[in-house]
Amino acid sequence: MVEPFSEEYNAHAAFKKIPLDALKKLPSPMNLFCVTPTRIDALFSDFKKDGYSVRQVLHQLA
């Protein structure tokens, strides 16, 4: 969880065009979670047309 009103929190609010004043007026801070995926599965039938498997898996390397 990202600390409310930290540099990262404020940067994300700016990216989403959410005014900090509006966030500060909330009764409790809006939570922001930072998630890093370790595996991504994609199913796309058009891959087969190009000779690839329809299921592609991307693993994050350590």
Coordinates of N, CA, C and O in Angstrom, one line a residue:
M1 N 0.9 -1.2 0.0 CA 0.0 0.0 0.0 C 0.9 1.2 0.0 O 1.9 1.3 0.7
V2 N 0.5 2.2 -0.8 CA 1.3 3.4 -0.9 C 0.9 4.4 0.2 O -0.3 4.6 0.4
E3 N 1.8 5.0 0.8 CA 1.5 6.0 1.9 C 0.7 7.2 1.3 O 1.2 7.8 0.3
P4 N -0.4 7.5 1.9 CA -1.2 8.6 1.4 C -0.4 9.9 1.4 O 0.3 10.2 2.4
F5 N -0.5 10.6 0.3 CA 0.1 11.9 0.1 C 1.6 11.9 0.1 O 2.3 12.9 0.2
S6 N 2.2 10.7 -0.2 CA 3.6 10.6 -0.5 C 3.9 11.1 -1.9 O 2.9 11.4 -2.7
E7 N 5.1 11.1 -2.3 CA 5.5 11.6 -3.6 C 4.8 10.7 -4.7 O 4.3 11.1 -5.7
E8 N 4.9 9.3 -4.5 CA 4.3 8.4 -5.4 C 2.8 8.5 -5.5 O 2.2 8.5 -6.6
Y9 N 2.1 8.7 -4.4 CA 0.7 8.9 -4.3 C 0.3 10.1 -5.0 O -0.7 10.1 -5.8
N10 N 1.0 11.2 -4.8 CA 0.6 12.5 -5.4 C 0.9 12.4 -6.9 O 0.1 13.0 -7.7
A11 N 1.9 11.7 -7.4 CA 2.2 11.6 -8.8 C 1.1 10.8 -9.5 O 0.7 11.1 -10.6
H12 N 0.6 9.8 -8.8 CA -0.5 9.0 -9.4 C -1.8 9.8 -9.5 O -2.5 9.7 -10.5
A13 N -2.1 10.6 -8.5 CA -3.2 11.4 -8.5 C -3.1 12.4 -9.6 O -4.1 12.7 -10.3
A14 N -2.0 13.0 -9.8 CA -1.8 13.9 -11.0 C -2.0 13.2 -12.3 O -2.6 13.8 -13.2
F15 N -1.5 12.0 -12.4 CA -1.6 11.2 -13.6 C -3.1 11.0 -13.9 O -3.5 11.0 -15.1
K16 N -3.9 10.7 -12.9 CA -5.3 10.4 -13.1 C -6.1 11.7 -13.0 O -7.4 11.6 -13.1
K17 N -5.5 12.8 -12.9 CA -6.1 14.2 -12.9 C -7.1 14.3 -11.8 O -8.2 14.8 -11.9
I18 N -6.7 13.8 -10.6 CA -7.5 13.9 -9.4 C -6.9 15.0 -8.5 O -5.7 14.9 -8.1
P19 N -7.6 16.1 -8.3 CA -7.0 17.2 -7.5 C -6.6 16.7 -6.1 O -7.5 16.1 -5.4
L20 N -5.5 17.1 -5.6 CA -5.1 16.7 -4.2 C -6.0 17.3 -3.2 O -6.3 16.7 -2.1
D21 N -6.5 18.5 -3.4 CA -7.5 19.1 -2.5 C -8.7 18.3 -2.3 O -9.2 18.1 -1.2
A22 N -9.2 17.7 -3.4 CA -10.4 16.8 -3.3 C -10.1 15.6 -2.5 O -10.9 15.1 -1.7
L23 N -8.9 15.0 -2.7 CA -8.5 13.8 -1.9 C -8.3 14.1 -0.4 O -8.6 13.3 0.5
K24 N -7.8 15.3 -0.1 CA -7.6 15.7 1.3 C -8.9 16.0 2.0 O -9.0 15.9 3.2
K25 N -10.0 16.3 1.2 CA -11.3 16.5 1.9 C -12.1 15.2 2.2 O -13.1 15.3 2.9
L26 N -11.6 14.1 1.7 CA -12.3 12.9 1.9 C -12.2 12.5 3.4 O -11.2 12.8 4.1
P27 N -13.3 11.9 4.0 CA -13.2 11.5 5.4 C -12.1 10.5 5.7 O -11.6 10.6 6.9
S28 N -11.7 9.7 4.8 CA -10.5 8.8 5.0 C -9.8 8.8 3.7 O -10.4 8.9 2.6
P29 N -8.5 8.7 3.7 CA -7.7 8.7 2.5 C -8.0 7.6 1.5 O -8.4 6.5 1.9
M30 N -8.0 7.9 0.2 CA -8.2 6.9 -0.8 C -7.0 6.0 -0.8 O -5.8 6.5 -0.9
N31 N -7.2 4.7 -0.7 CA -6.1 3.8 -0.7 C -5.5 3.5 -2.1 O -6.3 3.5 -3.1
L32 N -4.2 3.4 -2.2 CA -3.5 3.1 -3.4 C -2.6 2.0 -3.2 O -1.7 2.0 -2.3
F33 N -2.8 0.9 -4.0 CA -2.0 -0.3 -3.9 C -1.0 -0.4 -5.1 O -1.5 -0.2 -6.2
C34 N 0.2 -0.7 -4.9 CA 1.2 -0.9 -5.9 C 1.4 -2.4 -6.1 O 1.8 -3.1 -5.2
V35 N 1.0 -2.9 -7.3 CA 1.1 -4.3 -7.6 C 2.1 -4.6 -8.7 O 2.1 -3.9 -9.7
T36 N 2.9 -5.6 -8.5 CA 3.9 -6.0 -9.5 C 3.5 -7.4 -9.9 O 3.7 -8.3 -9.1
P37 N 3.0 -7.6 -11.2 CA 2.7 -9.0 -11.6 C 3.9 -9.9 -11.7 O 5.0 -9.4 -12.1
T38 N 3.7 -11.1 -11.4 CA 4.8 -12.1 -11.5 C 4.6 -13.0 -12.7 O 5.5 -13.7 -13.2
R39 N 3.4 -13.0 -13.2 CA 3.0 -13.9 -14.4 C 1.8 -13.2 -15.1 O 0.9 -12.8 -14.5
I40 N 1.9 -13.2 -16.4 CA 0.8 -12.7 -17.2 C 0.5 -13.8 -18.3 O 1.3 -14.3 -19.0
D41 N -0.8 -14.2 -18.3 CA -1.3 -15.1 -19.3 C -2.2 -14.4 -20.3 O -3.0 -13.6 -19.9
A42 N -1.9 -14.6 -21.6 CA -2.7 -14.0 -22.6 C -3.3 -15.0 -23.5 O -2.6 -15.9 -24.0
L43 N -4.6 -14.9 -23.8 CA -5.2 -15.8 -24.7 C -5.7 -15.0 -25.9 O -6.5 -14.0 -25.7
F44 N -5.2 -15.3 -27.1 CA -5.6 -14.4 -28.3 C -5.6 -15.3 -29.5 O -4.5 -15.8 -29.9
S45 N -6.7 -15.6 -30.1 CA -6.9 -16.5 -31.1 C -6.1 -16.1 -32.4 O -5.7 -17.0 -33.2
D46 N -5.8 -14.8 -32.6 CA -5.1 -14.4 -33.8 C -3.6 -14.8 -33.7 O -3.0 -14.8 -34.8
F47 N -3.1 -15.2 -32.6 CA -1.7 -15.7 -32.5 C -1.6 -17.0 -33.4 O -0.5 -17.2 -34.0
K48 N -2.7 -17.8 -33.4 CA -2.6 -19.0 -34.2 C -2.4 -18.8 -35.7 O -1.7 -19.5 -36.4
K49 N -3.0 -17.7 -36.2 CA -2.8 -17.3 -37.6 C -1.3 -17.0 -37.9 O -0.9 -17.2 -39.1
D50 N -0.6 -16.6 -37.0 CA 0.9 -16.3 -37.2 C 1.7 -17.5 -36.8 O 3.0 -17.4 -36.8
G51 N 1.1 -18.6 -36.5 CA 1.9 -19.8 -36.2 C 2.3 -20.0 -34.7 O 3.1 -20.8 -34.4
Y52 N 1.7 -19.2 -33.8 CA 2.0 -19.3 -32.4 C 0.9 -19.9 -31.6 O -0.2 -20.0 -32.1
S53 N 1.2 -20.4 -30.4 CA 0.1 -20.9 -29.6 C -0.8 -19.8 -29.2 O -0.4 -18.6 -29.0
V54 N -2.1 -20.1 -29.0 CA -3.1 -19.1 -28.7 C -2.8 -18.6 -27.2 O -3.3 -17.5 -26.8
R55 N -2.2 -19.4 -26.4 CA -1.9 -19.1 -25.0 C -0.4 -18.7 -24.9 O 0.5 -19.4 -25.3
Q56 N -0.2 -17.4 -24.5 CA 1.2 -17.0 -24.3 C 1.3 -16.6 -22.8 O 0.4 -16.0 -22.2
V57 N 2.5 -17.0 -22.2 CA 2.7 -16.7 -20.8 C 4.0 -15.9 -20.7 O 5.0 -16.3 -21.3
L58 N 3.9 -14.9 -19.9 CA 5.1 -14.1 -19.6 C 5.4 -14.2 -18.1 O 4.6 -13.9 -17.3
H59 N 6.6 -14.7 -17.8 CA 7.0 -14.8 -16.4 C 8.0 -13.7 -16.1 O 8.9 -13.4 -16.9
Q60 N 7.9 -13.0 -15.0 CA 8.9 -12.0 -14.6 C 10.2 -12.7 -14.2 O 10.1 -13.6 -13.3
L61 N 11.3 -12.2 -14.7 CA 12.5 -12.8 -14.3 C 13.0 -12.1 -13.1 O 12.9 -10.8 -12.9
A62 N 13.6 -12.8 -12.1 CA 14.0 -12.2 -10.9 C 15.2 -11.3 -11.0 O 15.6 -10.6 -11.7

